């Protein structure tokens, strides 16, 4: 078996219009990157290592070796993000950071980019595409376990009061101590996440914004996901105006090797074999 192509990994800082900034990690295989760029957003309580481990393993490496220049966004305020001004909230991330990321990616790789998000990272990617990005520069969306309308008791009312209270008391939300993930969330990000869930379920504005999305979308959910259940993930892309919509419920009942859970839909050995090639093929079919 041939050795995988070596990777070049470099991280730069992207400045946003509000004075904030975020880290942008570029992943490129040694062979020429000839396909459309891919921008990857992690979800809550996780960072760029969700897509690319320190050992060079992950969906980002896989797509880079398929010929895509890959860019991983690290949200402001998370562990190894650069220190900068600006509120470290999710609103600022989609309104200021991601348009700056889109411009930076376009300056390096000319074709429109595919935007990939996991969990709340997918919600942020969709909201940015609907409200803040240049829609003509978005080639498509790939959303893993992304939704806001089902479950999430601690982000919805009244559980959100406890979540916000803990974050304000500690100065951050202690995800590591709670076993939720490797990244502690800033207070501003927790406030925004809970606000999006509470208002998104009870008011029409978020659903109306998502209806502006016309880009192709691939949504993949895990049959065993208790964090973001499949019914919510399918409902989420149902708000889009996209004519090209593909929804996959990855589980044994649909021919997959396992019923995938929330992280396992991306970071598992079975996902490497079953899910990653499916994503690469979907992007390749829509790569202009």
Coordinates of C-alpha atoms in Angstrom, one line a residue:
X1 CA 0.0 0.0 0.0
X2 CA 1.3 3.4 -1.0
X3 CA 2.3 5.8 1.8
X4 CA -0.2 8.7 2.2
X5 CA 1.0 12.0 0.7
X6 CA 2.8 14.2 3.3
X7 CA 0.8 17.2 4.6
X8 CA 1.8 20.8 4.9
X9 CA 0.0 22.5 7.9
X10 CA 0.3 26.2 8.7
X11 CA -1.8 28.4 10.9
X12 CA -2.3 32.2 10.4
X13 CA -4.4 34.8 12.1
X14 CA -7.4 36.3 10.3
X15 CA -8.4 39.8 11.4
X16 CA -12.1 40.7 11.6
X17 CA -13.8 44.0 11.0
X18 CA -14.9 44.3 14.7
X19 CA -11.3 44.2 16.0
X20 CA -11.5 40.5 16.8
X21 CA -9.5 37.7 15.1
X22 CA -9.5 33.9 14.7
X23 CA -6.9 31.3 13.8
X24 CA -7.1 29.7 10.3
X25 CA -5.2 26.5 9.8
X26 CA -4.4 25.5 6.2
X27 CA -3.9 21.9 5.4
X28 CA -2.5 20.9 2.0
X29 CA -1.1 17.6 0.6
X30 CA 2.3 17.8 -1.1
X31 CA 0.6 17.0 -4.4
X32 CA -0.9 20.1 -6.2
X33 CA -4.3 21.1 -4.7
X34 CA -6.5 21.2 -7.8
X35 CA -10.0 21.0 -6.4
X36 CA -12.3 23.4 -4.7
X37 CA -11.3 24.7 -1.2
X38 CA -13.0 23.3 1.9
X39 CA -13.6 25.3 5.1
X40 CA -14.2 23.3 8.3
X41 CA -15.9 24.5 11.5
X42 CA -15.8 22.6 14.7
X43 CA -18.8 22.5 17.1
X44 CA -19.2 23.6 20.7
X45 CA -16.6 22.2 23.2
X46 CA -14.2 21.2 20.4
X47 CA -11.6 22.9 18.3
X48 CA -9.6 22.4 15.1
X49 CA -8.2 19.1 16.3
X50 CA -11.6 17.6 15.8
X51 CA -10.8 17.8 12.1
X52 CA -7.1 17.2 12.2
X53 CA -5.3 15.6 15.2
X54 CA -1.8 16.5 16.3
X55 CA -0.7 13.3 14.6
X56 CA -2.1 14.4 11.3
X57 CA -5.2 12.2 11.2
X58 CA -8.7 13.4 10.4
X59 CA -11.2 14.3 7.8
X60 CA -9.2 17.4 7.0
X61 CA -6.2 15.3 6.0
X62 CA -8.4 13.0 4.0
X63 CA -9.9 15.8 1.9
X64 CA -6.5 17.4 1.5
X65 CA -5.2 14.2 0.0
X66 CA -8.2 14.1 -2.3
X67 CA -6.8 17.4 -3.8
X68 CA -8.7 20.0 -1.8
X69 CA -7.0 22.9 -0.1
X70 CA -8.5 22.7 3.4
X71 CA -8.9 25.5 5.9
X72 CA -9.9 24.8 9.6
X73 CA -11.3 27.7 11.5
X74 CA -10.6 28.0 15.2
X75 CA -13.2 30.2 17.0
X76 CA -12.0 33.2 18.9
X77 CA -11.8 32.7 22.6
X78 CA -10.9 29.0 22.5
X79 CA -7.8 27.4 23.9
X80 CA -5.0 28.2 21.4
X81 CA -6.8 31.1 19.6
X82 CA -4.7 34.3 19.3
X83 CA -5.4 36.9 21.9
X84 CA -7.4 39.8 20.3
X85 CA -10.1 42.4 21.0
X86 CA -13.7 41.8 20.2
X87 CA -16.4 39.8 22.0
X88 CA -15.8 36.1 21.7
X89 CA -19.3 35.1 20.8
X90 CA -20.9 33.0 18.1
X91 CA -22.6 36.1 16.7
X92 CA -19.3 37.8 16.2
X93 CA -17.9 34.6 14.7
X94 CA -20.5 34.3 12.0
X95 CA -20.9 38.1 11.4
X96 CA -17.3 39.1 11.4
X97 CA -14.8 36.2 11.5
X98 CA -16.4 34.0 8.8
X99 CA -16.7 36.7 6.2
X100 CA -13.0 37.5 6.8
X101 CA -12.2 33.8 6.5
X102 CA -14.1 33.7 3.2
X103 CA -12.1 36.6 1.8
X104 CA -8.8 35.0 3.0
X105 CA -9.7 31.7 1.5
X106 CA -10.8 33.3 -1.8
X107 CA -7.4 35.1 -2.0
X108 CA -5.6 31.8 -1.8
X109 CA -7.9 29.4 -3.7
X110 CA -10.1 31.0 -6.4
X111 CA -13.0 28.5 -6.7
X112 CA -16.1 28.8 -4.4
X113 CA -15.5 26.8 -1.2
X114 CA -17.5 24.0 0.4
X115 CA -18.2 24.7 4.1
X116 CA -18.2 21.8 6.5
X117 CA -19.5 21.9 10.1
X118 CA -20.1 19.5 12.9
X119 CA -22.9 20.0 15.4
X120 CA -23.2 23.7 16.3
X121 CA -20.4 24.3 13.8
X122 CA -22.8 23.3 11.1
X123 CA -25.5 25.7 12.5
X124 CA -22.9 28.5 12.4
X125 CA -21.9 27.6 8.8
X126 CA -25.5 27.6 7.7
X127 CA -26.3 30.9 9.5
X128 CA -23.2 32.5 8.0
X129 CA -24.2 31.3 4.5
X130 CA -27.7 32.6 5.0
X131 CA -26.9 36.0 6.5
X132 CA -23.2 37.0 6.2
X133 CA -21.2 35.2 3.5
X134 CA -21.1 36.0 -0.3
X135 CA -23.6 33.3 -1.4
X136 CA -21.9 33.1 -4.8
X137 CA -18.7 32.0 -3.1
X138 CA -20.4 29.1 -1.3
X139 CA -20.2 25.9 -3.4
X140 CA -22.1 23.8 -0.9
X141 CA -22.6 22.9 2.8
X142 CA -21.7 19.6 4.5
X143 CA -23.4 19.4 7.9
X144 CA -22.7 16.6 10.4
X145 CA -25.2 16.3 13.3
X146 CA -26.4 19.9 13.0
X147 CA -29.7 21.2 14.3
X148 CA -31.3 23.3 17.0
X149 CA -34.9 22.2 17.4
X150 CA -34.7 18.8 19.1
X151 CA -33.2 17.9 22.5
X152 CA -30.4 20.3 23.8
X153 CA -32.2 20.7 27.1
X154 CA -29.4 22.6 28.7
X155 CA -29.4 25.2 25.9
X156 CA -33.2 25.6 25.8
X157 CA -35.5 27.1 28.5
X158 CA -35.3 26.6 31.5
X159 CA -32.0 24.6 31.4
X160 CA -30.3 27.5 29.7
X161 CA -30.5 29.4 33.0
X162 CA -28.2 26.9 34.7
X163 CA -25.9 26.7 31.8
X164 CA -25.5 30.5 31.6
X165 CA -25.2 30.7 35.4
X166 CA -22.3 28.2 35.5
X167 CA -20.5 30.0 32.7
X168 CA -20.9 33.4 34.3
X169 CA -19.8 32.1 37.7
X170 CA -16.7 30.4 36.4
X171 CA -15.8 32.9 33.7
X172 CA -16.2 30.2 31.1
X173 CA -18.3 27.0 30.6
X174 CA -16.1 24.2 32.1
X175 CA -16.6 21.6 29.3
X176 CA -13.4 19.7 30.1
X177 CA -14.4 19.2 33.7
X178 CA -17.9 18.2 32.7
X179 CA -16.6 15.6 30.2
X180 CA -18.3 17.4 27.3
X181 CA -15.2 18.0 25.2
X182 CA -11.7 19.4 25.2
X183 CA -12.6 23.1 24.8
X184 CA -14.0 25.4 27.6
X185 CA -16.5 27.8 26.0
X186 CA -16.4 31.6 26.6
X187 CA -19.3 33.1 28.4
X188 CA -20.3 35.1 25.2
X189 CA -20.5 31.9 23.2
X190 CA -22.7 30.2 25.7
X191 CA -25.0 33.2 25.8
X192 CA -25.3 33.2 22.0
X193 CA -25.8 29.4 21.7
X194 CA -28.6 29.4 24.3
X195 CA -30.2 32.5 22.7
X196 CA -30.2 30.9 19.3
X197 CA -31.8 27.7 20.6
X198 CA -34.5 29.5 22.7
X199 CA -35.4 32.1 20.1
X200 CA -34.9 29.8 17.2
X201 CA -37.6 27.4 18.5
X202 CA -40.1 30.1 19.5
X203 CA -39.6 32.8 16.9
X204 CA -39.6 32.6 13.1
X205 CA -36.5 34.7 12.3
X206 CA -33.9 31.9 12.3
X207 CA -36.0 29.6 10.2
X208 CA -36.7 32.5 7.8
X209 CA -33.0 33.2 7.5
X210 CA -32.2 29.6 6.7
X211 CA -34.8 29.7 3.9
X212 CA -32.3 32.0 2.0
X213 CA -29.9 29.2 1.5
X214 CA -29.8 27.8 -2.0
X215 CA -26.5 26.1 -2.1
X216 CA -26.3 22.3 -2.3
X217 CA -26.4 20.6 1.1
X218 CA -25.3 17.2 2.4
X219 CA -26.6 16.5 6.0
X220 CA -25.3 13.4 7.8
X221 CA -26.7 12.3 11.1
X222 CA -26.0 9.4 13.3
X223 CA -28.7 6.8 14.1
X224 CA -27.5 6.6 17.7
X225 CA -26.9 10.4 18.2
X226 CA -28.6 11.5 21.4
X227 CA -27.1 15.0 21.3
X228 CA -28.5 16.0 17.9
X229 CA -31.0 13.4 16.8
X230 CA -31.6 12.6 13.2
X231 CA -35.2 14.0 13.2
X232 CA -33.8 17.4 14.1
X233 CA -31.0 17.2 11.5
X234 CA -33.4 16.4 8.8
X235 CA -35.8 19.2 9.9
X236 CA -32.8 21.6 9.9
X237 CA -32.1 21.3 6.2
X238 CA -35.8 21.3 5.5
X239 CA -35.8 25.0 6.2
X240 CA -33.3 25.6 3.3
X241 CA -34.4 26.6 -0.2
X242 CA -31.7 24.4 -1.7
X243 CA -33.0 22.2 -4.5
X244 CA -30.0 19.9 -4.1
X245 CA -30.5 18.4 -0.6
X246 CA -29.2 15.0 0.5
X247 CA -29.9 13.6 4.0
X248 CA -28.2 10.5 5.4
X249 CA -29.2 8.7 8.6
X250 CA -26.0 6.7 9.2
X251 CA -27.0 3.4 11.0
X252 CA -27.2 -0.3 10.5
X253 CA -30.8 0.0 9.3
X254 CA -29.5 1.9 6.2
X255 CA -26.6 -0.4 5.5
X256 CA -23.8 1.1 7.6
X257 CA -21.5 -0.8 9.9
X258 CA -22.8 0.8 13.1
X259 CA -25.3 3.2 14.5
X260 CA -23.1 6.3 14.6
X261 CA -23.1 8.6 17.7
X262 CA -22.4 12.3 17.9
X263 CA -18.6 12.4 17.6
X264 CA -18.3 9.0 15.9
X265 CA -20.0 10.3 12.7
X266 CA -16.7 12.0 12.0
X267 CA -14.0 10.6 14.4
X268 CA -14.2 6.8 14.3
X269 CA -12.5 4.1 12.3
X270 CA -15.8 3.2 10.7
X271 CA -16.4 6.8 9.7
X272 CA -13.0 6.8 7.9
X273 CA -14.1 3.9 5.8
X274 CA -17.8 4.7 5.3
X275 CA -18.4 8.4 5.9
X276 CA -15.3 10.2 4.7
X277 CA -15.4 8.7 1.1
X278 CA -19.1 9.6 0.9
X279 CA -18.4 13.2 1.7
X280 CA -15.5 13.4 -0.8
X281 CA -17.6 11.8 -3.5
X282 CA -20.5 14.3 -2.8
X283 CA -18.1 17.3 -3.0
X284 CA -16.4 15.9 -6.2
X285 CA -19.8 15.6 -7.9
X286 CA -20.5 19.3 -7.3
X287 CA -16.9 20.7 -7.7
X288 CA -17.1 23.2 -10.5

